[in-house]
Amino acid sequence: MKNRLSIFILNLLLVLLSGHLFAQDTSVYENMSLDEILNIDVVITASKQPEDLFETPLSVTIISREDIDNAGATSIMEALRLSQGLIVREITPGNFDVQIRGFDDITKNAYVSLPYNTTILVMIDNRIVYDYYSGGTLWETLPIDINDIERIEIVRGPASALYGPNAATGVINIITSHSKVKGLNIFASGKIGNANTKIANANIGYNWNNQTSLTLTGNFTVRDRFDNMYYNWWDEEYTQLEDMHMMMEIEKDPNTHEIWTYQDFSEAVSSEYNTEQSLQKRAANLFFSHEFNENTNVNLSFGGQKSESQKIGFLNFATPLSQYESQSFYIDNKFKINNFYGQWNISQGEVLGNSFNTFEFDNLDANLEYLFRYKNLSLRPGLSYKRSSYNSPVTYDEVFDLSKLNYEIKDEPRKFISYSGSMLADWKLSSKLRMIAGFRVDKFNINKHHFVNFELASTYRLNKNNLLRAVISRANRSPSFYDTFINTKMNFYYGLETETNVNPVYVPVEQYIKADRDQKYPTNSSLELSWRSKLSSKLNIDIEVFFQKSDNLLASIEYREINSEVQLNNENEVETVLSVSGSALMSFENYDYGSSQLGASFMLNYSPNSKLDCKLYGTLQKTFLNDNTEFEINTTDTKLSLNPETNILSTTAYSNLNMTLLSDELTPSLYGGFLLNYKPNNKLNLNINGYVYSKQVFEAMPIDNVISDYTGIYHRKTAKIKANSIINSKVSYNILKKTEVNISIKNMLGKHREYGFADTIGTSFLVGFQWEY
């Protein structure tokens, strides 16, 4: 009976992986035991076809729904701490910065580190949720939550050849869970705890004959901060919001030269703070799927969200912690007709920062692919189309004046269109050797360049229990509207000390910020070698070694012109400074520097019996800067003119400076975690999990300290983050067969800060329930 069951499950697996396991050594699966077959993990993201996780050519991790539930993760971002190769730091309670291997940390905005994860492509059921305004993922705007997830598939390493721009360091694909059981399906969960934590998730659906299903889901989250302090750029310490000072002296009235105070400026730009709340989110989704036959199916989903969050941003010229509001909705349609695979989706909404940082968006994505098979070769050509539209006051033809705050929403959206062609080839050369090659070309209508992404991967199966992999790949980031269309100006002052004056001379500067459309976009090239092994039926290990290099990085370059007039005495010494003024132009340009990383990651799974499950994972890496440029003013030219009648000396000095920070200390050199899960019986489950990272140094460079004296030396704001160990635990008990109560403790070791210039994260105590029908 056991042998018959094994044969049945093997056939079922072969059907599930149909069209792809033709390229695998099926004898490997025929020689597997029943337990081994039952423990196969199926992954889709690595090659766009279902396959055994052990066979994937890329560095892939699956975070299962079971591990998420057992660990007591309260959000998708927190659940990502269960994978190796991911840097996950909490900015404020419930708001996270997520990066794969940390290349986002190499360059940051000139004024503050923006946690926008610009080099990761995040998808929900293959639907891209990238924000093209400033680049990256706005995690709080995802319409789904932890209850909607079936699993999370993570691809580490460049993957733009598979999924398009912005997968420069990898892909996070969130696979949603629909009504899988025939008949009525209901699932609900909730948690309450200290810091006013309230989390509720529910879904209800119906499955007709395992061919048609309809599921409605909803989620709600409220999280408060553990304190109400804000980092004050001016005082370089945490203060109350009412004690804030503008970080630079922006001119309010050009006639009287009155400058903005923080209170007046905040009121003028409608910068309102809920000092107690960190996150509030509510969202709903509807999922529909229908299978016409084995080769034809359709999936349709739509939903929306509304959220409010406090996280790092650049909105108010006083403190890096800023408040955002957003609302959005989407429609997504996936279909398969024989060997044609297609998907299109629309997303619309708005993000409200303050008045001039508000933007509206309207995006359309569509792609079509065809899967062609011949013997041991499969080819998957594809075409993609994207239309993105963003409407923001800082990107209009009329210059937005930050001094006058001439805020007005116009019907003047900026748009870009991209066309892409791709090819994915999968070739089984022998029973042990497999090769995958991907190639993609993207053309944006706003740029004269074509952008090429490629990937070449190979696997060699030594035997049933050991697999070697090698991958070489290259991927680029797409343009963002901020660094392509920004058009702003402001008047401000800075203090210029001289050798003859004790008190600084305040220099008025008119500064413009302009975009450059014909840029080359940041690119990541990578080489990986890895080994997967089933050391025994109870112990698995996955080790990867990687080297990656970044190119075409963008920098904010400022070009300045300082004009001065001084009265000289009879000895031609400076008697009086008559006037000093300046103008500046800052633009986003490609700069001749780069960075590289060398590292290794591992994942160890140990299950000695059916009651105990252990995972240990981590990454050790070193980040190198390819250019050690010191941030000083480069004087390019000086012109002098002396009026012999008045003895007035006129001077014009031209200079430039790179205002982008380079850092190899912001990326931790060590990070990882563990999970221990013990289930002594069918009712009780005990879990303890942890996440650790080494020390980091956050740096920022507000404009008020760009120039401190005539030497032009930079003065940076620095926040040192200590090495942290974050320990969580959860105890759950099934009071009925499908009714669970649980208690969780988060951050058991106490308060700590995980992100520079952000909040302290305290210990959370949560009580929850889970009910399934």
mmCIF file of C-alpha atoms in Angstrom, residues 60-63 67 81-85 156 531 533 539-544 601-606 614-619 673-674:
data_model
loop_
_atom_site.group_PDB
_atom_site.id
_atom_site.type_symbol
_atom_site.label_atom_id
_atom_site.label_comp_id
_atom_site.label_asym_id
_atom_site.label_seq_id
_atom_site.Cartn_x
_atom_site.Cartn_y
_atom_site.Cartn_z
ATOM 1 C CA VAL A 60 16.157 30.943 -3.856
ATOM 2 C CA THR A 61 14.461 30.702 -0.479
ATOM 3 C CA ILE A 62 10.842 29.857 0.279
ATOM 4 C CA ILE A 63 9.297 31.286 3.440
ATOM 5 C CA ASP A 67 6.978 29.094 9.329
ATOM 6 C CA ARG A 81 13.618 38.033 8.552
ATOM 7 C CA LEU A 82 13.142 34.270 8.162
ATOM 8 C CA SER A 83 15.398 34.137 5.075
ATOM 9 C CA GLN A 84 19.133 34.403 4.592
ATOM 10 C CA GLY A 85 20.561 37.241 2.518
ATOM 11 C CA ARG A 156 18.859 36.676 -4.370
ATOM 12 C CA TRP A 531 26.191 23.977 -3.202
ATOM 13 C CA SER A 533 23.060 19.111 -0.131
ATOM 14 C CA LEU A 539 19.618 17.672 7.657
ATOM 15 C CA ASN A 540 19.781 19.992 4.593
ATOM 16 C CA ILE A 541 22.271 22.732 3.818
ATOM 17 C CA ASP A 542 22.477 25.449 1.157
ATOM 18 C CA ILE A 543 25.685 27.497 0.812
ATOM 19 C CA GLU A 544 26.282 30.292 -1.705
ATOM 20 C CA SER A 601 25.267 32.951 2.796
ATOM 21 C CA PHE A 602 24.039 29.680 4.228
ATOM 22 C CA MET A 603 20.797 28.029 5.295
ATOM 23 C CA LEU A 604 20.794 24.952 7.561
ATOM 24 C CA ASN A 605 17.571 22.962 8.106
ATOM 25 C CA TYR A 606 17.512 20.263 10.769
ATOM 26 C CA CYS A 614 15.407 23.953 13.475
ATOM 27 C CA LYS A 615 16.690 26.549 10.993
ATOM 28 C CA LEU A 616 19.933 28.485 11.132
ATOM 29 C CA TYR A 617 20.919 30.980 8.447
ATOM 30 C CA GLY A 618 23.240 33.908 7.937
ATOM 31 C CA THR A 619 25.311 36.067 5.619
ATOM 32 C CA GLY A 673 18.810 34.430 12.209
ATOM 33 C CA PHE A 674 17.419 31.210 13.569
#
